[in-house]
Amino acid sequence: MSFEIIQIPRDDEAIRLYLERHKAFRLLALKSDPDAFGSTFAREIAFTDDVWFNRLKNPQITTFLALRSDQVVCSISLGGPLPCTPEESSPSKDPWTILSGDPSAGEQSHWRGLGMFTLPSARGQGIATAIIARAVQFGIDEAAKSGKTAVFSIAVEHDNPAAVGLYKKCGFKTIIKEPWFRDRPRIALLLKYSPTSERSEASVEQIS
């Protein structure tokens, strides 16, 4: 069955059009797979509509939805550009806390994938890789406007092999591993993807 990927625009009318679907899908994700996220269902179910609206309105957050028969089956948000490199980031800390600061000083434009989730019924069909590719292309295009190359990061729990495998399939590589404790001890991973480096390595291989 076909699907389409949309980027939620930041104008008020578009946000209101997608707000309820985005909110419902995010809460479903938090409830269905609580170990996959740094936030919790209990925390976000208490958010007012203004909080959800302002999240979608935030100029540093861009949200993508994969729709099938007009229903959300996959979602990811892209935060950035960030005022730090992936190597300076932490996979176990709230990514919303690093959105503040001046991102213009960095040599690259750093973007963080946030809130990635795919319905179990929609997995293994290329939807997740397609939405990640769409988000990555957005970051590349935005970075180019500032004359920079883009670099991406995403945090994931070590004990989530399906997600780790997905991100590595998309070109991400683990750069940081650190302890993370919320309700139990865990290991958090930070993965990095540099499209420019990947292309350079591919060119070298072709020449070889």
XYZ file of N, CA and C in Angstrom:
624
model
N 0.851 -1.192 0.000
C 0.000 0.000 0.000
C 0.884 1.239 0.000
N 0.553 2.217 -0.814
C 1.381 3.405 -0.963
C 1.259 4.326 0.247
N 2.218 5.225 0.374
C 2.220 6.195 1.453
C 2.792 7.501 0.916
N 2.548 8.573 1.629
C 3.144 9.861 1.282
C 3.787 10.469 2.510
N 4.826 11.235 2.305
C 5.521 11.904 3.400
C 5.289 13.395 3.268
N 4.827 13.992 4.350
C 4.581 15.438 4.330
C 5.421 16.106 5.420
N 5.833 17.312 5.105
C 6.521 18.160 6.090
C 5.492 19.153 6.603
N 5.254 19.171 7.916
C 4.238 20.070 8.461
C 4.723 21.517 8.352
N 4.019 22.350 7.590
C 4.404 23.764 7.501
C 4.203 24.466 8.853
N 4.819 25.617 9.031
C 4.740 26.313 10.321
C 3.672 27.407 10.347
N 2.891 27.543 9.275
C 1.821 28.531 9.343
C 0.692 27.991 10.213
N -0.036 28.897 10.849
C -1.034 28.517 11.848
C -2.094 27.573 11.285
N -2.543 27.827 10.058
C -3.603 27.002 9.471
C -3.138 25.560 9.287
N -1.904 25.376 8.783
C -1.379 24.031 8.559
C -1.149 23.307 9.883
N -0.648 24.033 10.877
C -0.416 23.413 12.180
C -1.729 22.908 12.767
N -2.771 23.710 12.680
C -4.080 23.279 13.202
C -4.611 22.080 12.427
N -4.281 22.002 11.146
C -4.748 20.891 10.322
C -4.135 19.565 10.779
N -2.860 19.603 11.162
C -2.153 18.370 11.516
C -1.967 18.156 13.007
N -2.315 19.152 13.827
C -1.995 19.079 15.253
C -2.582 17.853 15.930
N -3.855 17.580 15.727
C -4.483 16.463 16.438
C -3.903 15.123 16.009
N -3.606 14.976 14.711
C -3.020 13.725 14.254
C -1.597 13.546 14.791
N -0.848 14.639 14.798
C 0.509 14.579 15.350
C 0.485 14.257 16.841
N -0.374 14.938 17.568
C -0.505 14.712 19.013
C -0.906 13.274 19.313
N -1.923 12.772 18.616
C -2.410 11.412 18.857
C -1.331 10.377 18.545
N -0.577 10.602 17.473
C 0.457 9.639 17.096
C 1.611 9.656 18.094
N 1.981 10.846 18.537
C 3.065 10.955 19.521
C 2.680 10.260 20.831
N 1.473 10.475 21.293
C 1.027 9.840 22.534
C 0.926 8.323 22.368
N 0.478 7.874 21.200
C 0.422 6.440 20.924
C 1.823 5.839 20.960
N 2.795 6.550 20.383
C 4.175 6.069 20.381
C 4.721 5.955 21.801
N 4.487 6.983 22.608
C 4.982 6.976 23.983
C 4.346 5.857 24.803
N 3.071 5.586 24.531
C 2.357 4.548 25.271
C 2.735 3.149 24.779
N 2.959 3.010 23.465
C 3.233 1.696 22.881
C 4.656 1.222 23.148
N 5.594 2.164 23.146
C 7.010 1.789 23.265
C 7.722 2.761 24.207
N 7.375 2.762 25.478
C 7.888 3.762 26.422
C 9.403 3.751 26.570
N 10.045 2.601 26.354
C 11.498 2.529 26.508
C 12.250 3.208 25.366
N 11.550 3.548 24.301
C 12.225 4.103 23.125
C 12.414 5.613 23.198
N 11.857 6.238 24.229
C 11.867 7.693 24.264
C 12.421 8.231 25.581
N 12.930 9.440 25.517
C 13.407 10.098 26.725
C 12.281 10.708 27.524
N 11.153 10.978 26.867
C 9.980 11.531 27.546
C 9.035 10.387 27.911
N 7.893 10.738 28.522
C 6.931 9.718 28.932
C 5.517 10.104 28.521
N 4.671 9.089 28.436
C 3.250 9.323 28.139
C 2.621 10.180 29.231
N 2.928 9.879 30.499
C 2.340 10.625 31.621
C 2.684 12.103 31.539
N 3.890 12.407 31.109
C 4.316 13.803 31.001
C 3.588 14.518 29.866
N 3.524 13.891 28.695
C 3.010 14.604 27.527
C 1.499 14.577 27.400
N 0.833 13.618 28.054
C -0.631 13.631 28.036
C -1.161 14.853 28.767
N -0.308 15.431 29.643
C -0.708 16.614 30.407
C -0.471 17.913 29.642
N 0.191 17.838 28.488
C 0.443 19.048 27.697
C -0.879 19.662 27.233
N -0.938 20.978 27.267
C -2.091 21.684 26.700
C -1.925 21.746 25.183
N -3.013 22.092 24.499
C -2.923 22.225 23.043
C -1.934 23.317 22.653
N -1.795 24.335 23.503
C -0.825 25.398 23.218
C 0.596 24.849 23.177
N 0.906 23.911 24.062
C 2.243 23.309 24.073
C 2.474 22.542 22.772
N 1.500 21.733 22.356
C 1.632 20.982 21.114
C 1.754 21.936 19.926
N 0.957 23.001 19.935
C 0.989 23.975 18.842
C 2.368 24.629 18.759
N 2.897 25.048 19.907
C 4.184 25.744 19.920
C 5.333 24.825 19.531
N 5.194 23.540 19.804
C 6.223 22.596 19.353
C 6.283 22.574 17.825
N 5.142 22.536 17.182
C 5.109 22.519 15.724
C 5.465 23.882 15.130
N 5.252 24.928 15.905
C 5.548 26.291 15.455
C 7.023 26.631 15.631
N 7.704 25.920 16.513
C 9.108 26.195 16.842
C 9.958 26.220 15.564
N 10.637 27.331 15.286
C 11.425 27.418 14.042
C 12.626 26.480 14.004
N 12.996 25.887 15.151
C 14.131 24.964 15.182
C 13.712 23.498 15.131
N 12.413 23.261 15.000
C 11.911 21.894 14.920
C 11.063 21.744 13.653
N 11.396 20.771 12.839
C 10.628 20.482 11.627
C 10.134 19.046 11.714
N 8.836 18.867 11.568
C 8.234 17.545 11.765
C 7.729 16.973 10.448
N 8.021 15.698 10.246
C 7.605 14.980 9.045
C 6.684 13.832 9.448
N 5.630 13.627 8.665
C 4.692 12.542 8.895
C 4.606 11.677 7.644
N 4.552 10.378 7.850
C 4.252 9.465 6.747
C 2.786 9.081 6.878
N 2.022 9.317 5.818
C 0.584 9.075 5.838
C 0.222 7.938 4.899
N -0.652 7.083 5.385
C -1.214 6.012 4.568
C -2.723 6.066 4.749
N -3.427 6.235 3.659
C -4.887 6.414 3.734
C -5.232 7.523 4.728
N -4.424 8.584 4.698
C -4.625 9.786 5.507
C -4.397 9.546 7.002
N -3.831 8.411 7.373
C -3.510 8.124 8.767
C -1.997 8.113 8.958
N -1.540 8.649 10.082
C -0.106 8.706 10.364
C 0.393 7.305 10.716
N 1.438 6.860 10.028
C 2.027 5.552 10.315
C 3.487 5.666 10.751
N 4.078 6.848 10.556
C 5.469 7.058 10.927
C 5.719 8.555 11.078
N 6.632 8.891 11.973
C 6.922 10.309 12.198
C 8.349 10.488 12.685
N 8.926 11.607 12.319
C 10.217 12.033 12.861
C 10.255 13.559 12.845
N 10.895 14.122 13.860
C 11.143 15.562 13.878
C 12.638 15.786 13.750
N 13.000 16.919 13.184
C 14.403 17.271 13.017
C 14.649 18.580 13.748
N 15.548 18.544 14.721
C 15.883 19.743 15.487
C 17.189 20.331 14.999
N 17.218 21.654 14.828
C 18.465 22.262 14.421
C 18.255 23.547 13.620
N 19.384 24.114 13.179
C 20.739 23.634 13.456
C 21.116 23.857 14.922
N 21.940 22.962 15.458
C 22.305 22.998 16.865
C 23.635 23.732 17.068
N 23.811 24.313 18.265
C 25.035 25.070 18.545
C 26.186 24.205 19.037
N 26.194 22.942 18.639
C 27.257 22.022 19.063
C 27.429 20.957 17.988
N 28.542 20.270 18.041
C 28.779 19.179 17.110
C 28.175 17.902 17.679
N 28.004 16.863 16.870
C 27.534 15.586 17.425
C 28.447 15.064 18.533
N 29.760 15.269 18.362
C 30.720 14.783 19.349
C 30.601 15.512 20.680
N 30.043 16.716 20.664
C 29.856 17.496 21.887
C 28.491 17.244 22.523
N 27.689 16.398 21.896
C 26.327 16.148 22.355
C 26.281 14.962 23.317
N 25.124 14.807 23.961
C 24.904 13.663 24.840
C 23.635 12.943 24.410
N 23.686 11.619 24.285
C 22.486 10.877 23.901
C 21.493 10.707 25.047
N 21.926 10.976 26.274
C 21.066 10.709 27.428
C 20.388 11.954 27.983
N 20.714 13.118 27.427
C 20.125 14.353 27.928
C 19.000 14.821 27.019
N 18.075 15.578 27.587
C 16.939 16.093 26.836
C 17.429 16.957 25.677
N 17.159 16.560 24.429
C 17.667 17.322 23.280
C 17.087 18.725 23.186
N 15.922 18.940 23.815
C 15.323 20.269 23.763
C 16.199 21.299 24.473
N 17.053 20.846 25.391
C 17.894 21.776 26.140
C 19.067 22.293 25.320
N 19.389 21.647 24.195
C 20.515 22.109 23.397
C 20.071 22.892 22.165
N 18.792 23.219 22.078
C 18.310 23.996 20.939
C 18.676 25.463 21.047
N 18.935 25.923 22.285
C 19.296 27.322 22.469
C 20.793 27.498 22.219
N 21.179 28.678 21.788
C 22.573 28.943 21.485
C 22.734 29.373 20.042
N 23.946 29.763 19.686
C 24.224 30.263 18.345
C 24.804 29.156 17.472
N 24.027 28.675 16.502
C 24.517 27.583 15.653
C 25.421 28.049 14.517
N 25.592 29.368 14.363
C 26.316 29.885 13.196
C 27.827 29.705 13.297
N 28.332 29.455 14.516
C 29.778 29.378 14.697
C 30.375 28.077 14.172
N 29.594 27.033 14.109
C 30.114 25.732 13.702
C 30.459 25.667 12.222
N 31.411 24.799 11.883
C 31.793 24.627 10.484
C 30.738 23.829 9.719
N 30.020 22.958 10.439
C 28.948 22.186 9.828
C 27.619 22.551 10.478
N 26.553 22.216 9.811
C 25.214 22.443 10.325
C 24.709 21.130 10.932
N 24.558 21.101 12.261
C 24.232 19.870 12.983
C 22.735 19.784 13.247
N 22.136 18.658 12.861
C 20.697 18.426 13.032
C 20.497 17.123 13.812
N 19.517 17.132 14.739
C 19.238 15.953 15.567
C 17.859 15.376 15.237
N 17.822 14.092 14.932
C 16.553 13.398 14.728
C 15.875 13.157 16.063
N 14.579 13.441 16.137
C 13.839 13.364 17.400
C 12.521 12.603 17.211
N 12.155 11.825 18.224
C 10.823 11.233 18.277
C 10.488 10.275 17.157
N 11.475 9.587 16.615
C 11.222 8.664 15.512
C 10.380 7.484 15.983
N 9.313 7.209 15.242
C 8.474 6.043 15.574
C 7.704 5.610 14.340
N 7.615 4.292 14.167
C 6.840 3.699 13.076
C 5.876 2.685 13.666
N 4.633 2.703 13.235
C 3.688 1.697 13.701
C 4.203 0.303 13.364
N 4.033 -0.662 14.254
C 4.480 -2.032 13.959
C 3.941 -2.562 12.632
N 2.695 -2.217 12.307
C 2.076 -2.701 11.067
C 2.684 -2.067 9.820
N 3.474 -1.001 10.003
C 4.060 -0.304 8.853
C 5.571 -0.520 8.758
N 6.120 -1.388 9.598
C 7.568 -1.619 9.590
C 7.971 -2.607 8.493
N 9.223 -2.523 8.078
C 9.745 -3.420 7.057
C 9.233 -3.148 5.662
N 8.718 -1.947 5.430
C 8.136 -1.616 4.135
C 8.807 -0.401 3.487
N 9.933 0.044 4.069
C 10.664 1.167 3.499
C 10.167 2.533 3.922
N 9.151 2.572 4.772
C 8.580 3.859 5.179
C 9.545 4.616 6.090
N 10.131 3.916 7.056
C 11.044 4.578 7.991
C 12.283 5.113 7.281
N 12.857 4.317 6.377
C 14.033 4.788 5.655
C 13.680 5.973 4.757
N 12.477 5.971 4.206
C 12.053 7.065 3.333
C 11.868 8.359 4.113
N 11.302 8.279 5.320
C 11.067 9.499 6.080
C 12.392 10.050 6.626
N 13.321 9.155 6.970
C 14.643 9.614 7.404
C 15.363 10.291 6.238
N 15.271 9.710 5.050
C 15.895 10.305 3.872
C 15.315 11.683 3.580
N 14.009 11.821 3.768
C 13.359 13.124 3.532
C 13.853 14.152 4.549
N 13.956 13.757 5.815
C 14.442 14.668 6.851
C 15.900 15.046 6.597
N 16.711 14.081 6.206
C 18.118 14.347 5.914
C 18.250 15.328 4.750
N 17.469 15.143 3.722
C 17.536 16.045 2.575
C 17.146 17.465 2.970
N 16.163 17.579 3.857
C 15.768 18.898 4.351
C 16.956 19.566 5.041
N 17.641 18.817 5.925
C 18.796 19.378 6.631
C 19.909 19.782 5.680
N 20.153 18.959 4.661
C 21.180 19.278 3.666
C 20.837 20.570 2.939
N 19.579 20.704 2.530
C 19.147 21.897 1.795
C 19.237 23.149 2.667
N 18.842 23.017 3.944
C 18.908 24.171 4.848
C 20.351 24.573 5.115
N 21.224 23.588 5.297
C 22.640 23.880 5.545
C 23.261 24.592 4.350
N 22.876 24.182 3.144
C 23.432 24.777 1.929
C 23.112 26.269 1.832
N 21.990 26.676 2.411
C 21.622 28.093 2.375
C 22.630 28.952 3.135
N 23.335 28.327 4.093
C 24.358 29.033 4.867
C 25.761 28.695 4.383
N 25.837 27.992 3.256
C 27.127 27.622 2.710
C 27.836 26.557 3.514
N 27.073 25.714 4.200
C 27.653 24.683 5.045
C 27.223 23.295 4.583
N 27.938 22.296 5.066
C 27.510 20.920 4.892
C 26.743 20.505 6.136
N 25.891 19.512 5.998
C 25.053 19.059 7.110
C 25.609 17.791 7.732
N 25.395 17.672 9.034
C 25.730 16.451 9.755
C 24.556 16.149 10.674
N 24.272 14.879 10.891
C 23.078 14.489 11.622
C 23.427 13.573 12.782
N 22.602 13.630 13.820
C 22.758 12.708 14.948
C 21.392 12.224 15.387
N 21.382 11.086 16.046
C 20.136 10.558 16.604
C 20.500 9.678 17.796
N 19.700 9.756 18.847
C 19.946 8.985 20.066
C 19.019 7.783 20.098
N 19.526 6.673 20.630
C 18.730 5.448 20.705
C 19.242 4.606 21.858
N 18.362 3.846 22.457
C 18.788 2.946 23.520
C 19.546 1.766 22.922
N 20.599 1.366 23.603
C 21.425 0.251 23.139
C 20.602 -1.021 22.953
N 19.642 -1.234 23.858
C 18.818 -2.442 23.823
C 17.611 -2.261 22.904
N 17.842 -1.756 21.723
C 16.793 -1.568 20.722
C 17.417 -1.893 19.357
N 17.724 -3.161 19.117
C 18.463 -3.542 17.909
C 17.749 -3.189 16.605
N 16.421 -3.186 16.622
C 15.695 -2.858 15.390
C 15.955 -1.409 14.993
N 15.888 -0.498 15.973
C 16.129 0.916 15.690
C 17.589 1.159 15.315
N 18.499 0.535 16.070
C 19.926 0.689 15.760
C 20.206 0.196 14.339
N 19.624 -0.939 13.990
C 19.815 -1.481 12.646
C 19.264 -0.568 11.571
N 18.120 0.041 11.827
C 17.514 0.971 10.872
C 18.434 2.153 10.623
N 18.923 2.760 11.720
C 19.758 3.948 11.569
C 21.077 3.619 10.868
N 21.648 2.464 11.177
C 22.895 2.079 10.515
C 22.649 1.798 9.033
N 21.492 1.264 8.717
C 21.129 1.050 7.316
C 21.061 2.383 6.562
N 20.687 3.432 7.298
C 20.571 4.772 6.710
C 21.903 5.521 6.722
N 22.971 4.885 7.187
C 24.293 5.495 7.136
C 24.832 6.020 8.445
N 24.062 5.898 9.534
C 24.506 6.392 10.834
C 25.515 5.429 11.451
N 26.453 5.997 12.205
C 27.468 5.213 12.901
C 27.533 5.652 14.362
N 27.716 4.700 15.263
C 27.772 5.008 16.692
C 29.051 5.770 17.023
N 28.887 6.900 17.736
C 30.065 7.690 18.131
C 30.163 7.863 19.643
N 29.036 7.708 20.363
C 29.045 7.883 21.814
C 28.178 6.806 22.450
N 28.661 6.251 23.532
C 27.894 5.302 24.326
C 28.040 5.724 25.781
N 26.910 5.934 26.472
C 27.011 6.378 27.861
C 25.846 5.844 28.696
N 26.048 5.720 30.008
C 24.973 5.257 30.888
C 23.818 6.251 30.905
N 22.630 5.692 31.039
C 21.420 6.517 31.110
C 20.471 5.839 32.082
N 19.996 6.601 33.046
C 19.071 6.024 34.022
C 17.812 6.878 34.087
N 16.666 6.221 33.850
C 15.383 6.883 34.070
C 14.611 6.072 35.096
N 14.064 4.940 34.673
C 13.386 4.042 35.608
C 14.221 2.803 35.875
N 15.283 2.637 35.086
C 16.204 1.517 35.258
C 17.505 1.866 34.541
N 18.604 1.202 34.881
C 19.867 1.483 34.189
C 19.785 1.090 32.713
N 20.277 1.961 31.859
C 20.295 1.682 30.429
C 21.599 2.198 29.834
N 21.808 1.901 28.574
C 22.928 2.452 27.822
C 22.346 3.226 26.643
N 22.716 4.491 26.542
C 22.243 5.331 25.446
C 23.344 5.465 24.392
N 22.960 5.377 23.139
C 23.891 5.535 22.027
C 23.589 6.822 21.276
N 24.630 7.472 20.794
C 24.456 8.580 19.864
C 25.088 8.168 18.542
N 24.276 8.202 17.488
C 24.746 7.839 16.162
C 24.861 9.086 15.303
N 25.828 9.072 14.414
C 26.109 10.234 13.567
C 26.076 9.832 12.098
N 25.582 10.742 11.270
C 25.595 10.531 9.824
C 26.101 11.799 9.154
N 27.144 11.650 8.360
C 27.708 12.767 7.608
C 27.618 12.445 6.125
N 26.613 12.973 5.433
C 26.433 12.635 4.008
C 27.661 12.962 3.163
N 28.360 14.057 3.481
C 29.538 14.432 2.707
C 30.628 13.387 2.837
N 30.855 12.899 4.049
C 31.862 11.868 4.273
C 31.495 10.580 3.563
N 30.202 10.247 3.606
C 29.758 9.017 2.941
C 30.006 9.084 1.439
N 29.740 10.258 0.847
C 29.958 10.413 -0.595
C 31.448 10.353 -0.931
N 32.271 10.970 -0.057
C 33.723 10.964 -0.285
C 34.267 9.544 -0.228
N 33.809 8.757 0.772
C 34.258 7.379 0.903
C 33.822 6.552 -0.302
N 32.597 6.814 -0.771
C 32.098 6.088 -1.943
C 32.927 6.406 -3.175
N 33.343 7.688 -3.320
C 34.150 8.087 -4.475
C 35.509 7.418 -4.442
N 36.100 7.347 -3.246
C 37.400 6.694 -3.105
C 37.301 5.224 -3.475
N 36.222 4.562 -3.028
C 36.032 3.153 -3.350
C 35.893 2.938 -4.860
N 35.183 3.863 -5.515
C 34.991 3.727 -6.953
C 36.325 3.902 -7.704
N 37.138 4.840 -7.222
C 38.431 5.082 -7.845
C 39.353 3.883 -7.649
N 39.284 3.318 -6.420
C 40.109 2.162 -6.114
C 39.709 0.980 -7.001
